[in-house]
Coordinates of C-alpha atoms in Angstrom, one line a residue:
X18 CA 100.3 98.2 60.0
X19 CA 100.4 95.1 62.1
X20 CA 102.7 93.6 64.7
X21 CA 103.4 89.9 64.8
X22 CA 103.5 89.1 68.5
X23 CA 102.6 86.3 70.9
X24 CA 99.5 86.9 72.9
X25 CA 101.6 87.4 76.0
X26 CA 103.8 89.9 74.3
X27 CA 100.7 91.7 73.1
X28 CA 99.3 91.8 76.7
X29 CA 102.6 93.3 78.0
X30 CA 102.9 95.9 75.2
X31 CA 99.2 96.9 75.5
X32 CA 99.4 97.4 79.3
X33 CA 102.6 99.5 79.0
X34 CA 100.7 102.0 77.0
X35 CA 97.7 102.5 79.3
X36 CA 97.4 105.7 81.4
X37 CA 94.8 107.3 83.6
X38 CA 94.2 111.0 83.9
X39 CA 92.3 113.0 86.5
X40 CA 92.5 116.7 87.1
X41 CA 95.2 117.0 84.6
X42 CA 97.5 114.5 86.4
X43 CA 98.5 111.5 84.3
X44 CA 100.0 108.2 85.5
X45 CA 100.5 104.6 84.4
X46 CA 97.3 102.7 84.7
X47 CA 99.2 99.4 85.3
X48 CA 102.5 100.3 86.9
X49 CA 104.1 96.8 86.7
X50 CA 103.7 93.1 87.1
X51 CA 103.9 91.0 90.2
X52 CA 104.3 87.3 89.4
X53 CA 105.3 83.8 90.2
X54 CA 106.2 81.6 87.2
X55 CA 105.1 78.0 86.6
X56 CA 104.6 75.8 83.6
X57 CA 101.4 77.8 82.7
X58 CA 103.0 81.2 82.3
X59 CA 106.8 80.9 82.2
X60 CA 106.9 80.5 78.4
X61 CA 104.2 83.1 77.8
X62 CA 104.0 86.1 80.2
X63 CA 107.4 85.2 81.6
X64 CA 109.1 85.3 78.2
X65 CA 107.2 88.5 77.3
X66 CA 108.4 90.3 80.5
X67 CA 111.9 89.1 80.0
X68 CA 111.9 90.4 76.5
X69 CA 110.6 93.8 77.6
X70 CA 113.2 94.0 80.3
X71 CA 116.1 93.1 78.0
X72 CA 115.0 95.5 75.2
X73 CA 113.4 98.2 77.3
X74 CA 110.5 98.2 74.9
X75 CA 108.0 98.3 76.3
X76 CA 108.9 99.5 79.8
X77 CA 107.2 97.1 82.2
X78 CA 108.7 96.5 85.7
X79 CA 108.5 93.0 87.1
X80 CA 108.7 92.0 90.8
X81 CA 109.1 88.4 91.9
X82 CA 106.5 87.6 94.6
X83 CA 106.6 84.7 97.1
X84 CA 102.9 84.0 97.4
X85 CA 100.1 84.5 94.9
X86 CA 97.5 85.7 97.4
X87 CA 100.1 88.1 98.8
X88 CA 100.9 89.6 95.5
X89 CA 97.2 90.5 94.9
X90 CA 97.3 92.2 98.4
X91 CA 100.3 94.1 97.2
X92 CA 98.5 95.3 94.1
X93 CA 95.5 96.3 96.3
X94 CA 97.7 98.2 98.7
X95 CA 99.3 100.0 95.7
X96 CA 95.9 100.8 94.2
X97 CA 94.5 102.2 97.4
X98 CA 97.6 104.4 98.0
X99 CA 97.2 105.7 94.4
X100 CA 93.5 106.5 95.0
X101 CA 92.5 103.8 92.6
X102 CA 94.1 105.6 89.6
X103 CA 96.9 103.0 89.2
X104 CA 97.4 99.4 90.0
X105 CA 99.6 96.4 89.2
X106 CA 99.0 93.2 87.2
X107 CA 99.4 89.7 88.8
X108 CA 100.5 86.7 86.7
X109 CA 100.4 83.1 87.9
X110 CA 100.5 79.6 86.5
X111 CA 97.5 77.3 86.4
X112 CA 96.1 75.3 89.2
X113 CA 97.1 76.3 92.8
X114 CA 98.9 79.3 91.4
X115 CA 95.6 80.6 90.2
X116 CA 93.4 79.6 93.1
X117 CA 95.8 81.1 95.6
X118 CA 94.7 84.5 94.1
X119 CA 91.0 83.9 94.9
X120 CA 91.2 85.5 98.4
X121 CA 93.1 88.5 97.0
X122 CA 90.4 88.9 94.3
X123 CA 87.7 88.9 96.9
X124 CA 89.5 91.4 99.0
X125 CA 90.0 93.8 96.1
X126 CA 86.3 93.6 95.0
X127 CA 84.9 93.9 98.5
X128 CA 87.1 97.0 99.0
X129 CA 86.3 98.4 95.5
X130 CA 90.0 98.4 94.6
X131 CA 91.3 97.8 91.0
X132 CA 93.6 94.8 90.5
X133 CA 94.4 93.0 87.3
X134 CA 94.6 89.3 87.6
X135 CA 96.1 87.2 84.7
X136 CA 95.9 83.6 85.7
X137 CA 97.1 81.0 83.2
X138 CA 94.6 78.4 82.1
X139 CA 94.3 75.0 80.6
X140 CA 95.1 74.4 76.9
X141 CA 92.8 76.2 74.5
X142 CA 93.5 73.5 71.9
X143 CA 92.7 70.7 74.4
X144 CA 95.2 68.5 72.6
X145 CA 96.1 66.3 75.6
X146 CA 93.6 66.7 78.4
X147 CA 93.8 66.6 81.3
X148 CA 97.0 68.6 81.6
X149 CA 98.9 69.0 84.8
X150 CA 96.7 70.7 87.5
X151 CA 93.5 70.7 85.3
X152 CA 90.2 70.3 87.1
X153 CA 88.0 67.9 85.1
X154 CA 84.3 68.4 85.3
X155 CA 82.2 65.6 83.6
X156 CA 79.3 68.1 83.1
X157 CA 81.2 70.9 81.3
X158 CA 84.0 70.8 78.9
X159 CA 85.0 74.4 79.2
X160 CA 85.4 74.7 83.0
X161 CA 88.7 75.2 84.8
X162 CA 89.6 76.3 88.3
X163 CA 89.6 79.9 87.1
X164 CA 85.8 79.9 86.9
X165 CA 85.9 80.4 90.6
X166 CA 87.0 83.9 89.9
X167 CA 83.7 84.8 88.2
X168 CA 81.7 85.8 91.3
X169 CA 84.8 87.5 92.8
X170 CA 85.5 89.7 89.8
X171 CA 84.0 92.9 88.5
X172 CA 85.0 91.8 85.0
X173 CA 85.9 88.3 83.9
X174 CA 86.9 86.9 80.5
X175 CA 88.7 83.9 79.1
X176 CA 90.6 84.5 75.9
X177 CA 90.4 81.3 73.8
X178 CA 91.7 82.9 70.5
X179 CA 94.1 85.8 69.7
X180 CA 91.4 87.6 67.9
X181 CA 89.5 87.9 71.2
X182 CA 92.4 89.6 73.0
X183 CA 91.7 93.3 72.0
X184 CA 88.1 93.2 73.3
X185 CA 89.1 91.5 76.5
X186 CA 91.9 94.0 77.2
X187 CA 89.7 97.0 76.5
X188 CA 86.9 95.6 78.7
X189 CA 89.4 95.0 81.5
X190 CA 90.7 98.6 81.3
X191 CA 87.2 100.0 81.3
X192 CA 86.4 98.5 84.6
X193 CA 89.8 99.0 86.2
X194 CA 89.5 102.8 85.5
X195 CA 85.9 103.2 86.5
X196 CA 85.6 104.2 90.2
X197 CA 81.9 103.2 90.2
X198 CA 82.5 99.7 88.8
X199 CA 86.1 98.8 89.8
X200 CA 87.4 95.7 91.7
X201 CA 89.2 92.6 90.7
X202 CA 89.5 92.2 86.9
X203 CA 90.4 88.6 85.7
X204 CA 91.6 87.7 82.3
X205 CA 92.3 84.0 81.9
X206 CA 95.1 83.2 79.5
X207 CA 95.4 79.5 78.4
X208 CA 99.0 78.5 78.5
X209 CA 99.3 77.5 74.8
X210 CA 97.5 80.7 73.7
X211 CA 100.0 82.9 75.6
X212 CA 102.7 81.6 73.2
X213 CA 100.7 81.7 70.0
X214 CA 101.7 84.4 67.5
X215 CA 99.2 86.7 65.8
X216 CA 99.3 89.8 63.7
X217 CA 97.8 92.4 66.0
X218 CA 96.7 95.8 64.6
X219 CA 99.0 98.7 65.4
X220 CA 96.1 100.7 66.9
X221 CA 95.9 98.3 69.8
X222 CA 99.3 99.4 71.1
X223 CA 98.8 103.2 70.7
X224 CA 99.1 105.2 73.8
X225 CA 95.7 105.3 75.4
X226 CA 94.5 107.7 78.2
X227 CA 91.6 106.7 80.3
X228 CA 90.1 109.9 81.6
X229 CA 88.7 109.4 85.2
X230 CA 86.0 112.0 85.4
X231 CA 84.3 113.6 88.4
X232 CA 80.6 113.0 87.8
X233 CA 78.5 115.9 89.1
X234 CA 75.2 115.3 90.9
X235 CA 71.9 116.1 89.3
X236 CA 70.8 119.6 90.4
X237 CA 67.4 118.4 91.5
X238 CA 69.0 115.7 93.6
X239 CA 71.2 118.4 95.3
X240 CA 68.1 120.4 96.1
X241 CA 66.4 117.3 97.6
X242 CA 69.4 116.4 99.6
X243 CA 69.9 120.0 100.8
X244 CA 66.3 120.2 101.9
X245 CA 66.7 117.1 104.1
X246 CA 69.9 118.4 105.7
X247 CA 68.6 121.9 106.2
X248 CA 65.6 120.5 108.0
X249 CA 67.7 118.6 110.5
X250 CA 68.3 119.5 114.1
X251 CA 71.1 117.0 115.0
X252 CA 72.8 116.0 111.7
X253 CA 75.9 113.8 111.5
X254 CA 78.4 113.3 108.6
X255 CA 79.9 109.9 108.0
X256 CA 83.1 110.1 106.0
X257 CA 84.0 106.9 104.1
X258 CA 86.8 105.9 101.8
X259 CA 85.2 107.7 98.9
X260 CA 86.3 111.0 100.4
X261 CA 89.9 109.9 100.4
X262 CA 89.8 108.3 96.9
X263 CA 88.2 111.5 95.5
X264 CA 90.7 113.7 97.3
X265 CA 87.8 115.6 98.8
X266 CA 89.2 116.3 102.3
X267 CA 89.5 120.1 101.7
X268 CA 85.8 120.2 100.6
X269 CA 84.7 118.1 103.6
X270 CA 86.7 120.4 105.9
X271 CA 84.9 123.5 104.5
X272 CA 81.5 122.0 104.7
X273 CA 82.0 120.9 108.3
X274 CA 83.4 124.2 109.4
X275 CA 80.7 126.2 107.7
X276 CA 77.8 124.1 108.9
X277 CA 79.1 123.0 112.3
X278 CA 78.1 119.4 111.5
X279 CA 80.2 116.8 113.4
X280 CA 82.1 114.3 111.2
X281 CA 82.5 110.6 112.1
X282 CA 84.6 108.3 109.9
X283 CA 84.6 104.7 108.8
X284 CA 87.7 102.4 108.7
X285 CA 88.3 103.4 105.1
X286 CA 87.5 107.0 105.7
X287 CA 89.8 107.6 108.7
X288 CA 92.1 110.5 108.0
X289 CA 89.6 112.2 105.7
X290 CA 89.8 114.9 108.4
X291 CA 92.7 115.2 110.8
X292 CA 92.0 113.7 114.2
X293 CA 92.2 117.2 115.9
X294 CA 89.8 118.9 113.5
X295 CA 87.2 120.8 115.5
X296 CA 84.4 118.8 113.9
X297 CA 86.1 115.4 114.1
X298 CA 84.4 113.0 116.5
X299 CA 86.2 109.7 115.7
X300 CA 85.3 106.4 114.2
X301 CA 81.7 105.2 114.0
X302 CA 80.2 101.9 114.8
X303 CA 81.2 98.7 116.4
X304 CA 84.9 99.7 116.5
X305 CA 84.4 103.4 116.7
X306 CA 84.5 106.0 119.5
X307 CA 81.7 106.3 122.1
X308 CA 81.4 110.0 121.1
X309 CA 80.6 109.3 117.5
X310 CA 78.3 106.5 118.5
X311 CA 76.3 108.7 120.9
X312 CA 75.9 111.3 118.2
X313 CA 74.8 108.7 115.7
X314 CA 72.2 107.5 118.2
X315 CA 70.6 111.0 118.4
X316 CA 71.1 112.0 114.8
X317 CA 67.9 112.8 112.8
X318 CA 69.8 113.2 109.5
X319 CA 72.9 111.3 108.5
X320 CA 75.0 112.5 105.5
X321 CA 77.1 109.5 104.3
X322 CA 79.9 110.5 101.9
X323 CA 81.6 107.7 100.1
X324 CA 80.7 104.9 102.5
X325 CA 79.1 101.5 101.7
X326 CA 77.7 101.2 105.3
X327 CA 79.2 97.9 106.4
X328 CA 77.7 96.3 109.5
X329 CA 80.7 97.6 111.5
X330 CA 79.8 101.1 110.5
X331 CA 76.1 100.7 111.3
X332 CA 76.8 98.6 114.4
X333 CA 74.7 95.9 112.7
X334 CA 71.8 98.3 112.3
X335 CA 71.8 99.6 115.9
X336 CA 73.9 102.8 115.4
X337 CA 71.2 105.2 114.2
X338 CA 68.4 105.1 116.8
X339 CA 66.4 108.3 116.2
X340 CA 62.9 107.2 115.3
X341 CA 62.6 109.6 112.3
X342 CA 66.2 109.4 111.2
X343 CA 66.8 110.1 107.5
X344 CA 69.8 109.5 105.3
X345 CA 71.4 111.4 102.4
X346 CA 74.1 109.4 100.7
X347 CA 76.7 111.0 98.4
X348 CA 78.4 108.2 96.5
X349 CA 79.8 107.6 93.1
X350 CA 77.8 104.3 92.8
X351 CA 74.0 104.3 92.8
X352 CA 74.1 101.0 94.6
X353 CA 75.7 102.5 97.7
X354 CA 73.9 105.9 97.4
X355 CA 70.6 104.1 97.7
X356 CA 71.3 102.2 100.9
X357 CA 69.3 102.7 104.1
X358 CA 66.4 104.2 102.0
X359 CA 68.5 107.3 101.6
X360 CA 67.9 110.4 99.4
X361 CA 70.6 109.5 96.9
X362 CA 73.2 111.9 95.6
X363 CA 75.1 110.0 92.9
X364 CA 78.3 111.8 92.2
X365 CA 82.1 112.0 92.8
X366 CA 82.6 112.9 96.4
X367 CA 84.5 116.1 95.6
X368 CA 82.1 117.2 93.0
X369 CA 79.1 116.4 95.2
X370 CA 80.4 118.4 98.1
X371 CA 81.2 121.3 95.9
X372 CA 77.6 121.3 94.7
X373 CA 76.1 120.7 98.2
X374 CA 78.0 123.5 100.0
X375 CA 76.3 126.4 98.3
X376 CA 72.9 124.8 98.8
X377 CA 73.5 124.7 102.6
X378 CA 74.9 128.3 102.7
X379 CA 73.8 130.1 105.8
X380 CA 72.5 127.0 107.6
X381 CA 74.6 126.4 110.7
X382 CA 74.1 123.8 113.4
X383 CA 75.2 124.2 117.0
X384 CA 76.5 121.0 118.6
X385 CA 77.4 120.1 122.1
X386 CA 80.0 117.4 121.3
X387 CA 83.3 119.3 122.0
X388 CA 83.4 118.5 125.7
X389 CA 82.8 114.8 125.0
X390 CA 85.5 114.8 122.4
X391 CA 87.9 116.3 124.9
X392 CA 87.0 113.7 127.5
X393 CA 87.5 110.9 124.9
X394 CA 90.9 112.3 124.0
X395 CA 91.9 112.2 127.6
X396 CA 90.7 108.6 127.7
X397 CA 92.9 107.8 124.7
X398 CA 95.9 109.6 126.4
X399 CA 95.5 107.3 129.4
X400 CA 95.2 104.2 127.3
X401 CA 98.4 105.2 125.4
X402 CA 100.3 105.8 128.6
X403 CA 99.0 103.0 130.8
X404 CA 101.8 101.3 132.8
X405 CA 102.1 98.8 135.5
X406 CA 101.5 95.3 134.0
X407 CA 104.2 92.7 133.3
X408 CA 103.5 93.2 129.6
X409 CA 102.5 96.3 127.7
X410 CA 98.9 96.5 126.4
X411 CA 98.0 96.6 122.8
X412 CA 96.8 100.2 123.3
X413 CA 100.2 101.2 124.6
X414 CA 101.9 99.7 121.5
X415 CA 99.5 101.6 119.2
X416 CA 100.3 104.8 121.2
X417 CA 104.0 104.3 120.8
X418 CA 103.7 103.6 117.1
X419 CA 101.4 106.7 116.7
X420 CA 103.9 108.9 118.4
X421 CA 106.7 107.5 116.3
X422 CA 104.9 108.2 113.0
X423 CA 105.4 111.4 111.1
X424 CA 102.3 113.0 109.6
X425 CA 103.0 111.4 106.2
X426 CA 103.9 108.0 107.5
X427 CA 101.5 105.1 106.9
X428 CA 100.2 102.4 109.3
X429 CA 99.0 99.2 107.8
X430 CA 96.7 96.7 109.4
X431 CA 93.9 94.3 108.5
X432 CA 92.5 91.8 111.0
X433 CA 92.2 90.7 114.6
X434 CA 91.7 93.0 117.6
X435 CA 94.0 95.7 116.2
X436 CA 91.6 97.3 113.7
X437 CA 89.1 98.0 116.4
X438 CA 91.7 99.5 118.7
X439 CA 93.2 101.4 115.8
X440 CA 89.9 103.0 114.7
X441 CA 89.2 104.0 118.3
X442 CA 92.6 105.2 119.3
X443 CA 94.7 106.1 116.2
X444 CA 95.2 109.8 115.6
X445 CA 95.5 110.2 111.8
X446 CA 96.9 113.4 110.5
X447 CA 97.0 112.8 106.8
X448 CA 94.4 111.2 104.4
X449 CA 96.8 108.5 103.4
X450 CA 98.3 107.7 106.9
X451 CA 95.7 105.1 108.0
X452 CA 95.5 102.0 105.8
X453 CA 93.4 99.4 107.5
X454 CA 91.9 96.8 105.2
X455 CA 88.6 96.1 107.0
X456 CA 86.3 95.3 104.1
X457 CA 87.4 91.7 103.9
X458 CA 89.5 91.8 107.1
X459 CA 92.0 89.5 105.7
X460 CA 94.7 88.1 108.0
X461 CA 98.0 88.2 106.2
X462 CA 97.3 91.4 104.3
X463 CA 99.6 93.6 106.4
X464 CA 103.1 92.9 105.2
X465 CA 102.1 92.3 101.6
X466 CA 99.8 95.4 101.6
X467 CA 102.6 97.5 103.1
X468 CA 104.9 96.4 100.2
X469 CA 102.3 97.7 97.7
X470 CA 102.0 101.0 99.7
X471 CA 105.8 101.5 99.7
X472 CA 105.9 100.8 95.9
X473 CA 103.2 103.4 95.4
X474 CA 104.9 106.1 97.4
X475 CA 108.6 105.4 98.4
X476 CA 108.8 108.8 100.1
X477 CA 106.7 107.6 103.0
X478 CA 107.7 105.4 106.0
X479 CA 105.4 102.4 106.1
X480 CA 104.6 100.6 109.4
X481 CA 103.1 97.2 109.1
X482 CA 101.4 96.5 112.4
X483 CA 100.9 92.7 112.4
X484 CA 99.8 90.2 115.1
X485 CA 101.3 86.8 115.5
X486 CA 98.3 85.1 113.9
X487 CA 98.5 87.2 110.8
X488 CA 102.3 86.8 110.7
X489 CA 102.1 83.1 110.7
X490 CA 99.6 83.1 107.8
X491 CA 101.7 85.3 105.5
X492 CA 105.1 86.7 106.3
X493 CA 107.1 85.7 103.2
X494 CA 106.7 89.0 101.4
X495 CA 109.4 90.2 103.8
X496 CA 111.7 88.3 101.4
X497 CA 110.2 90.2 98.4
X498 CA 110.7 93.6 100.1
X499 CA 114.3 92.8 100.9
X500 CA 115.0 91.5 97.4
X501 CA 113.6 94.8 96.0
X502 CA 115.5 97.0 98.5
X503 CA 112.3 98.3 99.9
X504 CA 112.4 99.5 103.5
X505 CA 109.4 98.6 105.7
X506 CA 109.0 98.8 109.5
X507 CA 107.2 95.7 110.6
X508 CA 105.9 95.9 114.2
X509 CA 105.3 92.3 115.2
X510 CA 103.0 92.0 118.2
X511 CA 103.2 88.6 119.9
X512 CA 100.2 87.7 122.1
X513 CA 100.2 83.9 121.6
X514 CA 97.0 83.5 119.8
X515 CA 93.9 85.1 118.3
X516 CA 93.2 88.0 120.7
X517 CA 90.2 89.3 118.8
X518 CA 88.4 86.0 118.3
X519 CA 89.4 85.1 121.9
X520 CA 87.6 88.1 123.2
X521 CA 84.6 87.5 120.9
X522 CA 84.6 83.8 121.9
X523 CA 84.0 84.9 125.5
X524 CA 81.3 87.3 124.5
X525 CA 79.4 84.5 122.7
X526 CA 79.9 82.1 125.5
X527 CA 82.6 79.9 123.9
X528 CA 85.2 80.5 126.6
X529 CA 88.2 81.4 124.2
X530 CA 88.0 77.8 122.8
X531 CA 90.6 77.2 120.1
X532 CA 92.1 80.7 120.2
X533 CA 95.3 80.2 122.1
X534 CA 98.7 79.1 120.7
X535 CA 99.4 76.6 123.5
X536 CA 100.1 72.9 123.7
X537 CA 97.0 70.7 123.8
X538 CA 96.4 69.1 127.2
X539 CA 96.1 65.3 127.3
X540 CA 93.7 65.6 130.2
X541 CA 91.2 68.1 128.9
X542 CA 91.8 68.0 125.1
X543 CA 91.9 71.8 125.1
X544 CA 94.7 74.1 124.1
X545 CA 95.4 75.1 127.7
X546 CA 98.9 73.8 128.2
X547 CA 102.2 75.7 128.2
X548 CA 102.8 78.4 125.5
X549 CA 104.2 77.1 122.3
X550 CA 108.0 77.7 121.9
X551 CA 107.5 79.9 118.8
X552 CA 110.1 82.5 118.2
X553 CA 108.7 84.8 115.5
X554 CA 111.6 87.3 115.8
X555 CA 114.0 84.5 114.9
X556 CA 111.8 83.5 112.0
X557 CA 111.9 87.1 110.7
X558 CA 115.6 87.1 111.1
X559 CA 115.9 83.9 109.1
X560 CA 114.1 85.7 106.2
X561 CA 116.7 88.3 106.1
X562 CA 115.1 91.0 108.2
X563 CA 117.0 93.1 110.8
X564 CA 115.2 92.4 114.1
X565 CA 114.9 94.4 117.3
X566 CA 113.5 92.7 120.3
X567 CA 111.6 94.8 122.8
X568 CA 110.0 94.1 126.1
X569 CA 108.6 97.4 127.4
X570 CA 106.9 100.3 125.8
X571 CA 110.1 102.3 126.3
X572 CA 112.0 99.6 124.5
X573 CA 109.5 99.8 121.6
X574 CA 109.9 103.6 121.3
X575 CA 113.7 103.2 121.1
X576 CA 113.4 100.3 118.7
X577 CA 111.1 102.3 116.4
X578 CA 113.6 105.2 116.5
X579 CA 116.4 102.8 115.3
X580 CA 114.2 101.3 112.7
X581 CA 113.3 104.7 111.3
X582 CA 116.9 105.7 111.1
X583 CA 117.8 102.4 109.3
X584 CA 117.8 102.1 105.5
X585 CA 116.5 98.5 105.4
X586 CA 113.5 96.5 106.4
X587 CA 113.4 96.1 110.2
X588 CA 111.1 93.9 112.3
X589 CA 110.4 95.3 115.8
X590 CA 109.1 92.5 118.0
X591 CA 107.2 93.0 121.2
X592 CA 105.0 90.8 123.4
X593 CA 101.7 92.1 124.7
X594 CA 99.1 91.2 127.2
X595 CA 96.3 89.4 125.3
X596 CA 93.7 89.9 128.0
X597 CA 94.1 93.7 128.4
X598 CA 91.2 95.3 126.8
X599 CA 91.2 98.9 125.4
X600 CA 88.5 101.5 125.9
X601 CA 85.0 100.5 124.8
X602 CA 83.2 101.7 121.7
X603 CA 79.9 101.5 123.6
X604 CA 78.5 99.8 120.5
X605 CA 77.4 96.4 119.3
X606 CA 78.1 93.9 116.6
X607 CA 75.7 91.1 115.5
X608 CA 77.4 87.7 116.0
X609 CA 74.6 85.1 116.6
X610 CA 74.8 83.1 119.8
X611 CA 73.6 79.5 120.0
X612 CA 69.9 79.4 120.8
X613 CA 70.1 76.4 123.0
X614 CA 73.1 75.2 125.0
X615 CA 74.1 73.2 128.0
X616 CA 76.9 75.6 128.8
X617 CA 76.0 78.3 131.3
X618 CA 78.4 80.7 129.5
X619 CA 76.5 80.3 126.2
X620 CA 73.1 80.7 127.8
X621 CA 74.2 83.9 129.5
X622 CA 75.7 85.2 126.2
X623 CA 72.4 84.4 124.5
X624 CA 70.6 86.7 126.9
X625 CA 72.9 89.5 126.1
X626 CA 72.6 88.9 122.4
X627 CA 68.9 89.2 122.5
X628 CA 69.2 92.5 124.3
X629 CA 71.4 93.8 121.5
X630 CA 68.9 92.6 118.8
X631 CA 66.2 94.7 120.3
X632 CA 67.9 97.9 119.0
X633 CA 68.3 96.6 115.4
X634 CA 66.5 98.6 112.7
X635 CA 66.0 98.3 109.0
X636 CA 65.7 102.0 108.1
X637 CA 62.9 101.8 105.5
X638 CA 61.7 105.3 105.7
X639 CA 62.3 107.2 102.4
X640 CA 65.2 109.6 102.9
X641 CA 63.5 112.5 101.2
X642 CA 60.4 112.4 103.4

């Protein structure tokens, strides 16, 4: 039997019948569509979604977004909250609608998060080229702006004919549901093709379950990894996002308690263990805790679980300083498992830990880190409670938000100085409480990502902690959340500029040049005049948000209480001191400084930079030797 459908109708019907299953739990693989319609998709995907909504067959929810980049962030937030077992599809028109999604695609692929992108494309028939918004290339007749998605996608296809659709859809689902391969998946759909009818086979629309397995490690690889760990004197565990996606926190807890090995975490892995776990030592690397970084410096064996070892985690190659340090990497991808010349353990994190624990039975390590952790916690307490300045510090704001959050609430952040302060200071009590996008560190992710998180789990309160720089780049999904009746708590921190890059600018000798939101001085040509008269609270109010203005930390605590009690989206606005630094990570990040300069500040920074470079290592020693 065959169904005569347009290509767009076939896409919607197919996706409505895709499911994932892991550990006996089944859910929709693509939970709905996010979209903005233009001439490239309104008659195709738009008509198909309308028809599905009016008839109820198939069931496919649709949300009207306000920015194409933002809706990909929403899909990424949704996918991360669902442990990569479910995502959303994003439909756009051709031209800028498509290219606006490029940043979101990069973010998803960098963070290994499944998102399905369905950009419209130029006419397959090429009857009247160039069509509106078509990019002409005199060298190639089959190129459109959508080819820019190729390096950003884990799977890319352009469907020129209806006959090609089944293979494209099945290929897309294969990658979306493979935790070792996943990322952005792009299927380009020419605008005329979307409306073309074809008799598709009934089998294409049968309910299909994609079983997400837990690959077990090779027994010999377990023996090799266990031998390395058993021979250690000062081991350290680095918990990455793979622990959380695999739902392996209980197994990590047991391994840590049985062996006594301290556990540091990455930005993506924060919350894998509760902050007050007896083996938890905080974040690792350039934005981590000094306790974790000191332990990393002395570790002779490092067990990385579900981490891709970004330069922030390794402190640009300076974190692990023991001359004979060896690595064991448990990861679902061989690409990540082999990093740092490690002894690789290619497996699902939960399955790998279940195999590794018996192999380490009876081996217990005694550490001397508990007093250091207690001292660091006292430092965090002081940072959270610091008083006396005209404006609260960012650390105070984080402390108030942390206190306001319940164990199941979620904090969302992405870029600027806050991810560093959050990794050092935030006390996560649940594996899904901490959602900081720091793979791509994309300004503007916060509110859009929070929207996806709320869609993925409406039972949780979601706090989007956003600075003024990120807010000005992408705040319009406030409108989407309000239209959908989704409650978010947006903590809008106003510090009149780019606080993170301002501080980094000073470190590299550039004197905070171009990082303040001030009037430009006619005398100096610099942005060192009066503060700009920007009222972001009024802007949020104009978008339909309820707004609470705060001045002090006490005001913020009361404002968050009111926002929590409300049943609608609330923006809580507070101004902070942009120059008040939080506690140091006692770590380093490689940002090159000009080799020659006339500015004394730059020459001085270059000296410090070369000192940091001296501790950089490549870690070429084989992990099993």
